[in-house]
Coordinates of C-alpha atoms in Angstrom, one line a residue:
Chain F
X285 CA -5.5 -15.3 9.8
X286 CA -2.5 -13.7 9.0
X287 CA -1.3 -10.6 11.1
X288 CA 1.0 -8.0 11.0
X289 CA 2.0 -5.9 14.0
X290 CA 4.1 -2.4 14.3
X291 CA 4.3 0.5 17.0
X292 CA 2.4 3.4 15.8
X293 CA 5.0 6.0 16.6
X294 CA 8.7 6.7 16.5
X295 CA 10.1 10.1 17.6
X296 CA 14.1 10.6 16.8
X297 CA 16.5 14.1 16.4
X298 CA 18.1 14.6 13.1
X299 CA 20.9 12.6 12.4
X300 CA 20.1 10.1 14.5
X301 CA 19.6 6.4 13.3
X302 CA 15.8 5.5 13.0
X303 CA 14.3 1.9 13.5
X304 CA 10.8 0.8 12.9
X305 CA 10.1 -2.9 13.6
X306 CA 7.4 -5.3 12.5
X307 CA 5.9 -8.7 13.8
X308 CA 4.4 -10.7 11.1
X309 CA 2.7 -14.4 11.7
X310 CA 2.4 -16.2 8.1
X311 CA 5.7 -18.3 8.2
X312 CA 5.0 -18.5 4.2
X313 CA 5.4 -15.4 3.3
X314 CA 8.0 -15.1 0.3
X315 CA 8.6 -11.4 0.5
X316 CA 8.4 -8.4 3.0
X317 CA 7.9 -4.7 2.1
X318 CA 8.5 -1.3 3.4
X319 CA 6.6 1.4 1.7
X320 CA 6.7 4.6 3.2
X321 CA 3.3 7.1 3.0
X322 CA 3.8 11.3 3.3
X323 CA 1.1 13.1 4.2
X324 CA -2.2 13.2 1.4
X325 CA 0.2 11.0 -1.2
X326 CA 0.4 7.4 -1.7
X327 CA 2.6 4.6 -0.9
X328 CA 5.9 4.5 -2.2
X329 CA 8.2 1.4 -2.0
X330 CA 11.4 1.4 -0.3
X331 CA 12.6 -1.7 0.1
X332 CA 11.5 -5.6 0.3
X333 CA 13.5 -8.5 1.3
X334 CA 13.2 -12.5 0.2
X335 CA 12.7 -14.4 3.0
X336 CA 15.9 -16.1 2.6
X337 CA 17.6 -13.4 3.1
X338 CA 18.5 -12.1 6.7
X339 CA 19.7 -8.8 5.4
X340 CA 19.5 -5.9 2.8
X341 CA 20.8 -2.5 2.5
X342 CA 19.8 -0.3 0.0
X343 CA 22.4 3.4 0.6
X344 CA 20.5 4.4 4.1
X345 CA 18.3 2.1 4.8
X346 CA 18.8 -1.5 6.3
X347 CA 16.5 -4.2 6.5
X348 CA 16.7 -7.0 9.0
X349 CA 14.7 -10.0 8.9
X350 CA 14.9 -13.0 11.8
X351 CA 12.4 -15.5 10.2
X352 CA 13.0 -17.6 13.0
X353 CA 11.0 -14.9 15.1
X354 CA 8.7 -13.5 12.5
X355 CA 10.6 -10.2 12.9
X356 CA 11.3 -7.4 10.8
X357 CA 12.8 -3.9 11.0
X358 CA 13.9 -0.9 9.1
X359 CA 16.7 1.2 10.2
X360 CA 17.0 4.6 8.5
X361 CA 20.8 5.9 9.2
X362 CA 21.0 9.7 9.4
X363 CA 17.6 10.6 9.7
X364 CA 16.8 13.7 7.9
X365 CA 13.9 15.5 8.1
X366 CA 12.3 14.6 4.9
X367 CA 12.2 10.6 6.2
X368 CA 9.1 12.3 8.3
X369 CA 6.4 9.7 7.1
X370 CA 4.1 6.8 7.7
X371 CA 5.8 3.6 7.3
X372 CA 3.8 0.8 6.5
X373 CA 5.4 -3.2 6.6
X374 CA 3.8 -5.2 4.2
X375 CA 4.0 -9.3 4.0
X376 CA 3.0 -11.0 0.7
X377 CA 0.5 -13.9 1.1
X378 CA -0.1 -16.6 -0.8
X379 CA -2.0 -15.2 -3.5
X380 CA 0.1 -12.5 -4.1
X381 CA -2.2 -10.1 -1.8
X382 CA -0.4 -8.1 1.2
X383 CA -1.3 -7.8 4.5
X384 CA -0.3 -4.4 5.9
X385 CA 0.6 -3.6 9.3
X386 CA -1.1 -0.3 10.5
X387 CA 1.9 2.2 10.1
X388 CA 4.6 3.5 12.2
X389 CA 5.0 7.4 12.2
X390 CA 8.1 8.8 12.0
X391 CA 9.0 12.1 13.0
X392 CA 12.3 13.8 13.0
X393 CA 13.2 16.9 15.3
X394 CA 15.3 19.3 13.7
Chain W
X274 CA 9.2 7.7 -16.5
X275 CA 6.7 4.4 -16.1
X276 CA 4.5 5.0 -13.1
X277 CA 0.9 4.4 -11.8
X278 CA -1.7 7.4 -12.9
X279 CA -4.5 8.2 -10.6
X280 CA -7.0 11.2 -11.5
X281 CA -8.7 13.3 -9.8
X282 CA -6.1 13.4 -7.1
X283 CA -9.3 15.2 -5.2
X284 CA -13.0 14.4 -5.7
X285 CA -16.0 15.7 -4.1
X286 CA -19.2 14.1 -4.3
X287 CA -22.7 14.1 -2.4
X288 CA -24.2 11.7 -0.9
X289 CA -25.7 9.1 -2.8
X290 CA -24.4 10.4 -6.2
X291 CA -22.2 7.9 -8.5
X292 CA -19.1 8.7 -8.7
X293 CA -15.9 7.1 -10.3
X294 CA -12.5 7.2 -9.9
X295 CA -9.6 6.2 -12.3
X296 CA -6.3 4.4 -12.6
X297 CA -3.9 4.4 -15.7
X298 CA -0.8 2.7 -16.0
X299 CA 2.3 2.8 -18.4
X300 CA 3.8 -0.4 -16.4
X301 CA 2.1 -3.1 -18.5
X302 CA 1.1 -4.9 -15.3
X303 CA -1.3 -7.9 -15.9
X304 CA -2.3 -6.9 -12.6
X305 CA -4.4 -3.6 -11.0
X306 CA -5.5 -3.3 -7.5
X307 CA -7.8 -0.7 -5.6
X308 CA -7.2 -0.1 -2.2
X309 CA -9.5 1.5 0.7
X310 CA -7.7 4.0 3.0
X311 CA -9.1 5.5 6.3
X312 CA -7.2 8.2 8.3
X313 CA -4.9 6.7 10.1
X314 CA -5.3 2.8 9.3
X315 CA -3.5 0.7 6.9
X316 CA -4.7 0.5 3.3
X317 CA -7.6 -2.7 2.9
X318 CA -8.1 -3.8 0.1
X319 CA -11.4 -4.3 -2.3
X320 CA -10.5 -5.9 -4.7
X321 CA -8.3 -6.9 -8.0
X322 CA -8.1 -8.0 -11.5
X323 CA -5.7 -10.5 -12.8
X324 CA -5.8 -9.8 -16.2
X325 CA -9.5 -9.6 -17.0
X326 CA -10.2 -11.9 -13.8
X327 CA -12.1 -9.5 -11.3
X328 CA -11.8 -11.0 -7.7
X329 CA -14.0 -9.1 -5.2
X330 CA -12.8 -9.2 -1.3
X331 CA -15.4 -11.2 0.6
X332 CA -15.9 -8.3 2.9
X333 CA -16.4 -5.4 0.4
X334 CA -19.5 -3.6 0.1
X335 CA -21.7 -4.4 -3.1
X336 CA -22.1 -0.5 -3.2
X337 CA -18.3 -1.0 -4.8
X338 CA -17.8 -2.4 -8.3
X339 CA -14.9 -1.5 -10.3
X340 CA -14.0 -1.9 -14.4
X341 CA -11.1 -3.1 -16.2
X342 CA -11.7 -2.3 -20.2
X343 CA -8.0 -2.9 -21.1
X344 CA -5.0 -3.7 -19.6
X345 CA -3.7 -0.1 -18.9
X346 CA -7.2 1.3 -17.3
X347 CA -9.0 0.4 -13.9
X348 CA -12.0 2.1 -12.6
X349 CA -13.9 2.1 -9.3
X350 CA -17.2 3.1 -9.7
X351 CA -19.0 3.7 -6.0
X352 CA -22.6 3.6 -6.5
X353 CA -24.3 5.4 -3.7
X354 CA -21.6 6.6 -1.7
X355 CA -22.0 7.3 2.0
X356 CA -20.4 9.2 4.7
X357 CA -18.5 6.3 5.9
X358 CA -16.9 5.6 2.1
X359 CA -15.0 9.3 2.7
X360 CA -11.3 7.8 2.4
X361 CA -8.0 7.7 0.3
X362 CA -8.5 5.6 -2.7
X363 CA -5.3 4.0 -3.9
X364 CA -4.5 1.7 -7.0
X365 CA -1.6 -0.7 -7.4
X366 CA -0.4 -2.6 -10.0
X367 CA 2.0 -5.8 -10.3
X368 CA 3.2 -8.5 -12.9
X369 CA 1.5 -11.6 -11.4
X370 CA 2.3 -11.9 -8.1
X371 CA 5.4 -9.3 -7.9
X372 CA 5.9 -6.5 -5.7
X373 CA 2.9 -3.6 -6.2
X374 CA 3.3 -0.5 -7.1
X375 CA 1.2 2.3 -5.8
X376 CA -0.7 5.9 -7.5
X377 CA -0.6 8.7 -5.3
X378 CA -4.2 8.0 -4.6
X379 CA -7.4 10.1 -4.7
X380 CA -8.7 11.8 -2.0
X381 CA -12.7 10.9 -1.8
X382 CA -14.7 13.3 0.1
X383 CA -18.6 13.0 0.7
X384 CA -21.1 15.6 1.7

């Protein structure tokens, strides 16, 4: 079945560039999400990308997506302390369902 | 501002007493969704309603049912909740099969 794989923790300093990357396995998936989780609140969406698109940037963040090799990332420029979060890659099956990946936690040292 | 509506935010129940949680929405989605969350894992999802279609994941437990009496309005209703059903309960909602759009979730905990 359809699988979606991400490291479980990123540690960067302030103001440094942050990237979190993704493998997914369902070559049909039309769309890719990033929604990003704080502690004891839900998700919030922060970006997606078609899949025929091999880049989008939305102010700091960047999305890359190589289709070719089922690989996504997120790069957060400037990293402040308030990106300090669970980020969850999402693809979009078939049906419309998504299959999450099980979170990449960010944390930022001052 | 349109937005997904999730109440309580924190529930407390004992174990095996009924208890339901709630999920509004001013999008107009045709769609509502209610997500399972453990610490630490990603959400999983129970099941959904496509307009008044309820689809049930194959793997959730009949001990979860859920309503849907009008399009803004989702319920989960857990029957006789167990230690194990202690989670983050989050709702989503789309148009079709667009991008979702979460609640802030409620925070389920059994004694």
């Amino acid at each position: 079945g359809e699988d979606v794989e991400q490291s479980l923790f990123l540690s960067v300093r302030e103001g440094d560039s942050s990237v979190i990357n993704c493998t997914y396995t369902d070559s049909s998936s039309t769309y890719l999400y990033w929604y990003k989780q704080e502690p004891g609140a839900g998700l919030q969406l922060l970006t997606y990308i078609f899949s025929n698109m091999d880049m989008k940037q939305d102010q700091r963040l960047t999305v890359l997506l190589n289709k070719k090799d089922k690989h996504l990332s997120l790069r957060i420029a400037d990293t402040q302390t308030g990106d300090s979060a669970i980020y969850f890659c999402a693809e979009r099956e078939g049906q419309g369902n998504l299959i999450f990946g099980k979170g990449t936690k960010l944390s930022v040292k001052p | 501002d349109a937005m997904v509506i999730q109440n309580p935010r924190y529930q407390v129940t004992q174990f095996g007493k009924p208890v339901t949680l709630s999920c509004s929405q001013t999008l107009n989605h045709n769609v509502m969704y209610w997500y399972q969350q453990k610490s630490s894992q990603a959400p999983k999802l129970l099941f959904h309603y496509y307009d008044k279609d309820f689809n049930n994941e194959a793997d959730t437990p009949d001990n979860f049912q859920s309503r849907r009496p009008n399009t803004s309005f989702c319920f989960l209703d857990i029957r006789s909740p167990g230690l194990g059903d202690a989670a983050m309960y989050l709702c989503a909602t789309s148009r079709g099969k667009e991008t979702q759009y979460f609640g802030p979730g409620t925070r389920l905990l059994v004694l």
